[in-house]
CSV table of C-alpha atoms in Angstrom, one decimal:
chain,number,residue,atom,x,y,z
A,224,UNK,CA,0.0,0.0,0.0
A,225,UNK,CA,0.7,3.9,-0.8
A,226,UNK,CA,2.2,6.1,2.0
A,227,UNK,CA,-0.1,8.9,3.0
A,228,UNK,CA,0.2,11.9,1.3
A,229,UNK,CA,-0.2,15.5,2.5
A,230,UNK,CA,-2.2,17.1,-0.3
A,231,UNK,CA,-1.0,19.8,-2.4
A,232,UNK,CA,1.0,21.5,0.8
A,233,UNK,CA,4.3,20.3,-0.7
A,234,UNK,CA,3.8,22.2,-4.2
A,235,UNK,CA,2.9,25.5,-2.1
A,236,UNK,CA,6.3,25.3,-0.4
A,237,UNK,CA,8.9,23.4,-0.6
A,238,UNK,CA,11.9,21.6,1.6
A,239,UNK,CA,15.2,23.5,1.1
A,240,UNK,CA,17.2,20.6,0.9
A,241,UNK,CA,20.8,21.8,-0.2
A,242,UNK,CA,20.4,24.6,2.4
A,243,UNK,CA,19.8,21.6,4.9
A,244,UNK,CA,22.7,19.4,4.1
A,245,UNK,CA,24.8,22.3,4.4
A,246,UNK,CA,23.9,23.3,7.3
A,247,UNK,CA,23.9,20.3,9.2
A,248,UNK,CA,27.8,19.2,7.2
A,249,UNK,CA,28.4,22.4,9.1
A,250,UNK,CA,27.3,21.4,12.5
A,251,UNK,CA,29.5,18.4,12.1
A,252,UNK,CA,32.4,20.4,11.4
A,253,UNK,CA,31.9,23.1,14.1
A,254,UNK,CA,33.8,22.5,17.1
A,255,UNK,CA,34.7,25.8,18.6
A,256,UNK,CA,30.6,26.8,19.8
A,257,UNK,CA,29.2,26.5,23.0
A,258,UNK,CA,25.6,24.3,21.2
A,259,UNK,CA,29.1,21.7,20.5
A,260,UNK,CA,30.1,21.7,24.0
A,261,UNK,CA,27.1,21.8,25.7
A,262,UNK,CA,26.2,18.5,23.6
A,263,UNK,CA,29.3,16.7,24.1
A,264,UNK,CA,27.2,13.7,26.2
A,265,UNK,CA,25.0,13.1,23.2
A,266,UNK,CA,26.8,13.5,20.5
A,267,UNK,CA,26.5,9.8,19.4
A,268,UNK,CA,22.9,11.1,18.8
A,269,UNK,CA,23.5,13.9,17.5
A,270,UNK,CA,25.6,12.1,14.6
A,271,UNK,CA,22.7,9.8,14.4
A,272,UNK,CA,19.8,12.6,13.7
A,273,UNK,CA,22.1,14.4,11.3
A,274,UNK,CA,23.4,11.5,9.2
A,275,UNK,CA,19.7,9.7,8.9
A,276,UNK,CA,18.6,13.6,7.6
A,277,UNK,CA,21.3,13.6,5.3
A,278,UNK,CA,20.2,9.6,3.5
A,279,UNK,CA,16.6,10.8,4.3
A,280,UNK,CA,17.0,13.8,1.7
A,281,UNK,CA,19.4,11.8,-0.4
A,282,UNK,CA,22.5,14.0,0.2
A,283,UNK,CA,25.0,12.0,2.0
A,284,UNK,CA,27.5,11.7,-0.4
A,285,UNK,CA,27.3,14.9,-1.5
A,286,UNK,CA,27.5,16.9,1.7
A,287,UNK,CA,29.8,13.5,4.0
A,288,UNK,CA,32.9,12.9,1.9
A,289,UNK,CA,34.6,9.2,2.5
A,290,UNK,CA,37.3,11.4,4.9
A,291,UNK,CA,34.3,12.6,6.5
A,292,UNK,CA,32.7,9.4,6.9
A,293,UNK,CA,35.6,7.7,8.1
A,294,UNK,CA,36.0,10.2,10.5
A,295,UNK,CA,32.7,9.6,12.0
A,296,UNK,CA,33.0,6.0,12.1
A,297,UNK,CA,36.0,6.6,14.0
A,298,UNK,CA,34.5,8.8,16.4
A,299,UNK,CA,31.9,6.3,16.9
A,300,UNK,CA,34.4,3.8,17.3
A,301,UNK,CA,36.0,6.1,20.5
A,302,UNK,CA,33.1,5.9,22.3
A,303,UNK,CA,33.2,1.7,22.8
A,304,UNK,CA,32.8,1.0,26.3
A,305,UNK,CA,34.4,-1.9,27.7
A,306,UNK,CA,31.1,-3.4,28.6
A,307,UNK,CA,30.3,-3.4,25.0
A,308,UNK,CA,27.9,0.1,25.1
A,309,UNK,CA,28.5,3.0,23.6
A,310,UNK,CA,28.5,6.3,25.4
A,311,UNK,CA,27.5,9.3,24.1
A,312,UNK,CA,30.5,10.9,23.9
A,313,UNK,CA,34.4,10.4,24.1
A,314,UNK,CA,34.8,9.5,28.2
A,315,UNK,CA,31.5,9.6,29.1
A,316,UNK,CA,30.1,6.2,30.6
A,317,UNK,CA,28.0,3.4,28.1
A,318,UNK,CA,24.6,4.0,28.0
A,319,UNK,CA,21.6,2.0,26.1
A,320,UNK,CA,20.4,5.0,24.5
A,321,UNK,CA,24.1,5.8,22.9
A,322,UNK,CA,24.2,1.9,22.5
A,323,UNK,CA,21.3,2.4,19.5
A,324,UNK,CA,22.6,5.5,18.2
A,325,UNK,CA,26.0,3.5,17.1
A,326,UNK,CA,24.3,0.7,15.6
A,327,UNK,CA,22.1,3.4,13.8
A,328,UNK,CA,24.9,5.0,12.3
A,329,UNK,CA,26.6,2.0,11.3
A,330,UNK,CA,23.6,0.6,9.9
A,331,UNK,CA,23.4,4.1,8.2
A,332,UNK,CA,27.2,3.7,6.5
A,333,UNK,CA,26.6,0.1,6.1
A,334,UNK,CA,29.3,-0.9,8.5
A,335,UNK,CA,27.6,-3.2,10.6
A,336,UNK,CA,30.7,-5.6,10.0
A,337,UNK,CA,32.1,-3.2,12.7
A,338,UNK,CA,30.6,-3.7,15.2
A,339,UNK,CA,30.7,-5.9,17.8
A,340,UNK,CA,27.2,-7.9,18.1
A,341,UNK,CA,27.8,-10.4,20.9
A,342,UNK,CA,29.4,-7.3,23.0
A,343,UNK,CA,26.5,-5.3,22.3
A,344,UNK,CA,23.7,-8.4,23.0
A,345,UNK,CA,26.0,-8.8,26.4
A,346,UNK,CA,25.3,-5.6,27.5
A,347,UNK,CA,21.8,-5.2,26.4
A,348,UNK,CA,20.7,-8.6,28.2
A,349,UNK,CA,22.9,-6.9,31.2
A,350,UNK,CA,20.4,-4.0,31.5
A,351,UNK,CA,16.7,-6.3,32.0
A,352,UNK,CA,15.8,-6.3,35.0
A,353,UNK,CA,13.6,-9.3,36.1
A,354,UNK,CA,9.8,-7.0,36.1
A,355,UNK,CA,10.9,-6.8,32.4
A,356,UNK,CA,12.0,-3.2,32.4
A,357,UNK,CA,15.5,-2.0,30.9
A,358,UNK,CA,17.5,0.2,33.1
A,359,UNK,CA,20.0,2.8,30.6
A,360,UNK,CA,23.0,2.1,32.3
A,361,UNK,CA,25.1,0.8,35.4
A,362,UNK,CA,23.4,3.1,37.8
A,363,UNK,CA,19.9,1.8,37.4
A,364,UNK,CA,17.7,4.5,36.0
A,365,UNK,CA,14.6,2.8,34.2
A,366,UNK,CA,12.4,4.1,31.9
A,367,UNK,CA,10.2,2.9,28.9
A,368,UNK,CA,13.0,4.8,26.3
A,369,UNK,CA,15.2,2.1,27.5
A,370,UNK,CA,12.9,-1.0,26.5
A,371,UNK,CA,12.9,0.4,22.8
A,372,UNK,CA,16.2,1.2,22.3
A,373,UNK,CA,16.8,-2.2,23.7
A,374,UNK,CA,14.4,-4.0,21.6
A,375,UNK,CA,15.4,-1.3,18.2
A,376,UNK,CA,19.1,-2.8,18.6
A,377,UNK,CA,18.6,-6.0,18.7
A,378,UNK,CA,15.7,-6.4,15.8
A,379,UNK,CA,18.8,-4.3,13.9
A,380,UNK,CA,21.6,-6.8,14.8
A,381,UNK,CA,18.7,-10.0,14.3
A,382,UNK,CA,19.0,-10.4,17.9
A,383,UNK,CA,15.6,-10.0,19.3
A,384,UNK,CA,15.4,-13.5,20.9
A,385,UNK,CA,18.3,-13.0,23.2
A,386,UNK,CA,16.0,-10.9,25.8
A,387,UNK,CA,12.8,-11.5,27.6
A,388,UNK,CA,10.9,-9.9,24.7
A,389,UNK,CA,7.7,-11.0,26.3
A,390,UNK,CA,8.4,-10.0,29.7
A,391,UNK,CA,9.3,-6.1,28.6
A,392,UNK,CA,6.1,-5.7,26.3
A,393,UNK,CA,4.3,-6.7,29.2
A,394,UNK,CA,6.2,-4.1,31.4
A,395,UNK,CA,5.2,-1.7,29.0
A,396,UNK,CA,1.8,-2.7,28.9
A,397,UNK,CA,1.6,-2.1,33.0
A,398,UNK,CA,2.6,1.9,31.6
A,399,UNK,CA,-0.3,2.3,29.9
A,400,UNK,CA,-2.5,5.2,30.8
A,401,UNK,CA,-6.4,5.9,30.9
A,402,UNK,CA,-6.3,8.0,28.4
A,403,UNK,CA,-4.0,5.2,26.3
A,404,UNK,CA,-1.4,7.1,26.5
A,405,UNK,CA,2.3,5.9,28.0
A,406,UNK,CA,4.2,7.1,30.7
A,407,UNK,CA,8.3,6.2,31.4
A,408,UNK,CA,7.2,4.2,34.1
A,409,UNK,CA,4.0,2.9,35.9
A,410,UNK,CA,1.9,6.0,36.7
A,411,UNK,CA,3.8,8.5,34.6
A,412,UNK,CA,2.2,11.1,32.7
A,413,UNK,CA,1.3,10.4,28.7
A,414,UNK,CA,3.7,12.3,26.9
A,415,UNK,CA,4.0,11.7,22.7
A,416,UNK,CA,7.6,11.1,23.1
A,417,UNK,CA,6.9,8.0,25.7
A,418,UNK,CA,4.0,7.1,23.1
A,419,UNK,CA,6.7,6.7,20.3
A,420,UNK,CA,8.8,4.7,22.3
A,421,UNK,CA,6.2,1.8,24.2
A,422,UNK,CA,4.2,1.7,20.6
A,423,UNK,CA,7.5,1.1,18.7
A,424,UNK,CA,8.8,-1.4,21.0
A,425,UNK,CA,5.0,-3.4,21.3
A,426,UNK,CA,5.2,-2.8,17.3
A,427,UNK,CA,8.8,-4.9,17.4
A,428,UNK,CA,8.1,-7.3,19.7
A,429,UNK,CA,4.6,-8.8,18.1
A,430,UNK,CA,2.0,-7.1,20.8
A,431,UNK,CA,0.4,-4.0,19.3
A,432,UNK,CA,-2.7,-5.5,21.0
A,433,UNK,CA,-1.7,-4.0,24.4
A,434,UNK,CA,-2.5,-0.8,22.4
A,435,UNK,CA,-5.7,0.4,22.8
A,436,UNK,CA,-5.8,2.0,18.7
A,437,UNK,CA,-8.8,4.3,18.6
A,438,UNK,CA,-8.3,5.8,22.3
A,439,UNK,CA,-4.4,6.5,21.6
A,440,UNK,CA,-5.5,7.6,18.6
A,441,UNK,CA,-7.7,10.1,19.6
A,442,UNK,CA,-5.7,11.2,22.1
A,443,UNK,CA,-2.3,11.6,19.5
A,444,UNK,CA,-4.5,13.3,16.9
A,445,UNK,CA,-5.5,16.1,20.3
A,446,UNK,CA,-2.0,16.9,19.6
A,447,UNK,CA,-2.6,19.3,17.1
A,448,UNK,CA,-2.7,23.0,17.4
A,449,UNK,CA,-4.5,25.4,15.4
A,450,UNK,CA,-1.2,26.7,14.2
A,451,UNK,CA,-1.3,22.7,12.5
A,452,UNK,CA,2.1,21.9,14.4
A,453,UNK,CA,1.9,19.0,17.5
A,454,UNK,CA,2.3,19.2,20.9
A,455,UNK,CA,3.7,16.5,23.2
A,456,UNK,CA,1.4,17.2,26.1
A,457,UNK,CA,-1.8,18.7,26.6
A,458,UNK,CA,-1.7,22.6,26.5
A,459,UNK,CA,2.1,22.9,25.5
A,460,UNK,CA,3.2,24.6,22.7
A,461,UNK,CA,3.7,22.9,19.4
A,462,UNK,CA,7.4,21.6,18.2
A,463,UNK,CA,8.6,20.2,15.0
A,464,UNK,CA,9.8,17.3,17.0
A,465,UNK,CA,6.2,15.7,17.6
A,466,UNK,CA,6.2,15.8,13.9
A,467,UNK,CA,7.7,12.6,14.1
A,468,UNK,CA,6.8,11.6,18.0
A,469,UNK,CA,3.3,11.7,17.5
A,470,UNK,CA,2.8,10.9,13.6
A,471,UNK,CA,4.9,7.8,13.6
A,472,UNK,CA,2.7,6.2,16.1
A,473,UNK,CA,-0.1,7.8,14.0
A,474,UNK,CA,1.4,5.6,11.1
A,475,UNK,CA,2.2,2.3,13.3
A,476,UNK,CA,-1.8,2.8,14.5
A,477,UNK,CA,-3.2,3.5,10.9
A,478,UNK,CA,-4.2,6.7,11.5
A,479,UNK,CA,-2.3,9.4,10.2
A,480,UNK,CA,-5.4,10.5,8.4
A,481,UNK,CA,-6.9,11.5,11.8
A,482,UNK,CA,-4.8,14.8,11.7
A,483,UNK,CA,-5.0,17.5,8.9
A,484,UNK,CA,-1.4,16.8,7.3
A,485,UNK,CA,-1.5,19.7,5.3
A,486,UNK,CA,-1.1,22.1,8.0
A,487,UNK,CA,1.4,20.1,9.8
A,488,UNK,CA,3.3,19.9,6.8
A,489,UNK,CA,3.1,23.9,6.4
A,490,UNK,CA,4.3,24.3,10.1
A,491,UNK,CA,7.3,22.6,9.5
A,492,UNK,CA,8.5,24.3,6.5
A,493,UNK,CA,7.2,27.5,7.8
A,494,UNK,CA,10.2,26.5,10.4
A,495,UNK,CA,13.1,26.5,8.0
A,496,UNK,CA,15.7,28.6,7.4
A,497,UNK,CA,15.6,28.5,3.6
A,498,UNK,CA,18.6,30.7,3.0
A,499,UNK,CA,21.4,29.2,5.9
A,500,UNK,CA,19.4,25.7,6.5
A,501,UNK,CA,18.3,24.3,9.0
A,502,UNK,CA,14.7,23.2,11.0
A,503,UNK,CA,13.7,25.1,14.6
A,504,UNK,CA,11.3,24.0,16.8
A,505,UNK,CA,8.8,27.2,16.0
A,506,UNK,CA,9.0,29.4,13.4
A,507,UNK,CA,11.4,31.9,13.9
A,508,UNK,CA,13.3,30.2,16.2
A,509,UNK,CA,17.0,29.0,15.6
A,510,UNK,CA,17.8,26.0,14.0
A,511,UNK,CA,19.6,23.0,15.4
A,512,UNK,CA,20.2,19.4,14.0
A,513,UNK,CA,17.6,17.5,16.8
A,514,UNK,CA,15.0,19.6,14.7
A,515,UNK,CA,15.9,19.4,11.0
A,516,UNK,CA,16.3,15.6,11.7
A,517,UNK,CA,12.8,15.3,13.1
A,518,UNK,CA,11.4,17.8,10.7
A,519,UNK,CA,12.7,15.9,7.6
A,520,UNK,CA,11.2,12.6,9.2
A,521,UNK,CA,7.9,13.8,9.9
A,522,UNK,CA,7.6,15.3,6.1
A,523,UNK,CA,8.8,11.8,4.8
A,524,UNK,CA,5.9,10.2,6.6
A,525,UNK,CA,3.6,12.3,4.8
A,526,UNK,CA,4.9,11.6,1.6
A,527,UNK,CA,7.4,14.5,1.0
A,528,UNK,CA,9.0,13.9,-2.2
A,529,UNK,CA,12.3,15.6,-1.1
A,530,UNK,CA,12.6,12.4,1.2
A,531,UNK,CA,14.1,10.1,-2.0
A,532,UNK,CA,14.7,7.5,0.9
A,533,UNK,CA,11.1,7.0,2.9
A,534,UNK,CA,12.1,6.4,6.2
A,535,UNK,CA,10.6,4.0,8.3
A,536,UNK,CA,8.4,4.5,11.6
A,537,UNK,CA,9.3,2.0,14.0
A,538,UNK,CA,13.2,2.2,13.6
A,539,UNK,CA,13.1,5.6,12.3
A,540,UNK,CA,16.0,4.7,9.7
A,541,UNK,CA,15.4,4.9,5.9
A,542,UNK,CA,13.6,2.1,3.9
A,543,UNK,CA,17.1,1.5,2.2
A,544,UNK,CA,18.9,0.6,5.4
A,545,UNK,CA,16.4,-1.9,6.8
A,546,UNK,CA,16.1,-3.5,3.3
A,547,UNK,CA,20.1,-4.0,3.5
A,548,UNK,CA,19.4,-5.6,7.1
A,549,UNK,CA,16.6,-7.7,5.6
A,550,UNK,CA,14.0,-6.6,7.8
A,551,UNK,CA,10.1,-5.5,6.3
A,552,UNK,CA,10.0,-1.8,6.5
A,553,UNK,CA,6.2,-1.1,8.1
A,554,UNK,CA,3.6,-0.3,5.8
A,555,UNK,CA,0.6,1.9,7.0
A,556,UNK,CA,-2.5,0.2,6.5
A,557,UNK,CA,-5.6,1.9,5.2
A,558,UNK,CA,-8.6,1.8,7.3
């Protein structure tokens, strides 16, 4: 079946995609500002969203170089852990999160044959706890981000059955809320960012019937604003980030058509900078890599036709890439 499309938003303005892979090429390369220091703990991530923008939009080879490439994929390569994790930056300690974010790449470059997979399955397995949950590190914080990640990097390394699979769907399942929303743990608020997570990893795992489909949908499609963007809570402000929070697990559920798509496509491009590149949260607001990455993504859901490489909702990585993997991209059904 088709992807949705957004109607005719995409002819009315359109995706400044040179002006995009430049500026996030330049990101890469900028060392000396205080947005580069302030991120050093994620920057794992931070490679992640800008290199998936980059195959998303179909400029990776023309805005990453092979010395640039390498370069990353030695970077990547400094922030092995012992334990077999990856940290988020050079020094900082392994975490499950960062642990995703370097399979993603590599999957990305198609390097997997650089990794490490029994290292990484070690670790992984190290971090479930016996209620199911994953905890993100050594020090024991849990939360339902954890069980994806977990569950995302094993699917990608064909790994899933090394981990009580059933055992954290059900975990996830006890953080389901009345209004079939998701919290990070039993109790915790909904929030479209949790959603993303517990949906993805019930999606992987085989039990999207934990999900209760028509009340989470009702309560993502609330999400919209009359400005068209989405919110990740009730009565917040809308952010191009939910683009993708909140629409992918639209797509997973079948329901993207419960939103209007047109206006959330013309919020995001009405957040671009069209002459230096770039994606903000809000219009008029600075750009930063986090948002062109989730910007790009949300558009390529709806059908965007500057995203040459659809990218997928459950392991938010590009058609391409999971085909190379062997593993079925996920196909929005039509009710």
């Amino acid at each position: 079946m088709s992807s949705p499309k957004a109607g005719d938003c995409f002819e009315k303005s359109s995706l400044a995609v040179e002006a995009h892979g430049k500026f996030i090429a330049r990101a890469s390369s900028s060392t000396d500002t205080l947005e580069h220091a302030f991120t050093e703990h994620l920057r794992l991530s931070g490679i992640y969203w800008g290199v998936c923008a980059l195959a998303t939009i179909g400029r990776l080879d023309a805005d990453l170089g092979a010395e640039k490439r390498e370069e990353i994929l030695s970077y990547v390569e400094s922030c092995r852990c012992e334990s077999g994790a990856y940290s988020g930056g050079v020094g900082h300690d392994g975490h499950i999160l960062y642990t995703l974010s370097a399979v993603q790449i590599y999957a990305l470059f198609d390097e997997m044959d650089r990794l490490n997979p029994d290292a990484i399955v070690a670790y992984v397995k190290s971090m479930q706890r016996e209620d199911g949950s994953f905890q993100g590190d050594e020090w024991g914080e849990v939360d339902t981000r954890f069980t994806y990640c977990a569950l995302s990097a094993l699917r990608l390394l064909n790994r899933l059955h090394e981990v009580d699979v059933e055992g954290a769907c059900a975990y996830i399942n006890a953080c389901k809320n009345f209004d079939g929303g998701f919290g990070a743990t039993p109790g915790g608020e909904s929030h479209a960012g949790q959603v993303f997570t517990c949906v993805g990893a019930l999606a992987i795992g085989g039990r999207l019937d934990y999900v209760d489909g028509d009340l989470l949908g009702w309560w993502l499609a609330e999400r919209q604003v009359k400005m068209g963007g989405l919110n990740g809570r009730p009565e917040k402000l809308p952010d191009v980030c939910y683009s993708w929070w909140v629409l992918s697990s639209l797509s997973v559920l079948g329901k993207t058509h419960w939103i209007d798509r047109d206006a959330l496509c013309r919020f995001i491009l009405r957040c671009q900078d069209v002459t230096s590149g770039g994606i903000s949260d809000r219009p008029d607001d600075e750009p930063d890599v986090y948002h062109t990455f989730f910007g790009i993504a949300g558009l390529s859901l709806m059908g965007h036709p500057a995203a040459v490489e659809p990218i997928d909702p459950l392991f938010a990585l590009p058609n391409s890439v999971l085909a190379r993997l062997g593993i079925k991209p996920w196909i929005e059904s039509k009710e």
